Coordinates of C-alpha atoms in Angstrom, one line a residue:
M1 CA -16.3 -21.2 39.6
K2 CA -16.9 -18.1 41.4
Y3 CA -14.9 -14.9 41.0
T4 CA -15.0 -12.2 43.6
D5 CA -15.8 -8.7 42.5
E6 CA -12.0 -7.8 42.9
Q7 CA -10.7 -10.8 40.6
K8 CA -13.4 -9.6 38.3
E9 CA -12.1 -6.2 38.2
H10 CA -8.8 -7.3 37.7
I11 CA -9.5 -9.6 35.0
R12 CA -11.3 -6.8 33.1
H13 CA -8.4 -4.6 33.7
C14 CA -6.0 -7.3 32.1
F15 CA -8.3 -7.5 29.1
D16 CA -8.2 -3.6 28.5
Y17 CA -4.6 -3.7 28.9
Y18 CA -4.5 -6.3 26.5
C19 CA -6.7 -5.1 23.9
K20 CA -5.0 -1.2 24.0
K21 CA -1.6 -3.1 23.7
T22 CA -2.7 -5.1 20.6
I23 CA -4.5 -1.8 19.1
R24 CA -1.3 0.2 19.8
Y25 CA 1.0 -2.3 17.8
Q26 CA -1.2 -2.7 14.9
A27 CA -1.4 0.8 14.5
I28 CA 2.6 0.9 14.5
N29 CA 2.6 -2.1 11.8
L30 CA 0.3 -0.5 9.7
Y31 CA 2.1 3.0 9.6
R32 CA 5.2 1.0 8.8
E33 CA 3.6 -0.7 6.2
S34 CA 2.1 2.2 4.5
S35 CA 5.9 4.2 5.0
K36 CA 7.3 1.1 3.1
Y37 CA 4.6 1.3 0.2
A38 CA 5.1 5.3 -0.1
E39 CA 8.9 4.7 -0.4
C40 CA 8.4 1.9 -3.2
N41 CA 5.7 3.8 -5.3
V42 CA 5.4 7.0 -7.2
S43 CA 2.4 9.1 -7.8
F44 CA 1.7 9.7 -11.6
E45 CA 2.0 13.4 -10.9
D46 CA 5.3 13.4 -10.0
I47 CA 6.3 11.6 -13.1
P48 CA 7.3 14.4 -15.9
N49 CA 5.3 14.5 -19.0
D50 CA 8.2 14.1 -21.0
Y51 CA 8.5 10.4 -19.7
F52 CA 5.0 9.6 -20.8
R53 CA 6.0 11.3 -24.3
S54 CA 9.1 9.7 -25.0
A55 CA 7.6 6.3 -23.6
A56 CA 4.7 7.0 -26.2
S57 CA 6.8 7.7 -29.0
V58 CA 8.7 4.5 -28.5
I59 CA 5.5 2.5 -28.8
H60 CA 4.4 4.2 -31.6
T61 CA 7.5 3.4 -33.2
R62 CA 7.6 -0.3 -32.4
F63 CA 4.1 -0.7 -33.6
Y64 CA 4.8 1.1 -36.7
N65 CA 7.7 -1.1 -37.4
I66 CA 6.5 -4.4 -36.2
T67 CA 2.5 -4.4 -37.7
L68 CA 2.1 -1.6 -40.4
K69 CA 5.4 -1.1 -42.1
P70 CA 5.8 -5.1 -43.8
L71 CA 2.1 -4.3 -44.8
G72 CA 3.2 -1.1 -46.8
I73 CA 1.0 1.0 -44.6
S74 CA 2.4 4.5 -44.0
F75 CA 0.8 7.4 -42.1
L76 CA 3.2 10.0 -43.6

């Protein structure tokens, strides 16, 4: 089937519209997804150093009490 020049131009315009629309909505979806990611995750820079110090002391204490204390090993 042969298309006229007007029909080809109409098909081209429809395809262009379809491409623009899909790219636009994909950009919206990516923006929403990135904003959800930003809400759920926290940067290490935002966490105060005191939190890491307390977590490290708890881990050290548990490690000492579980593995080294029964063996009679002391650091002090």
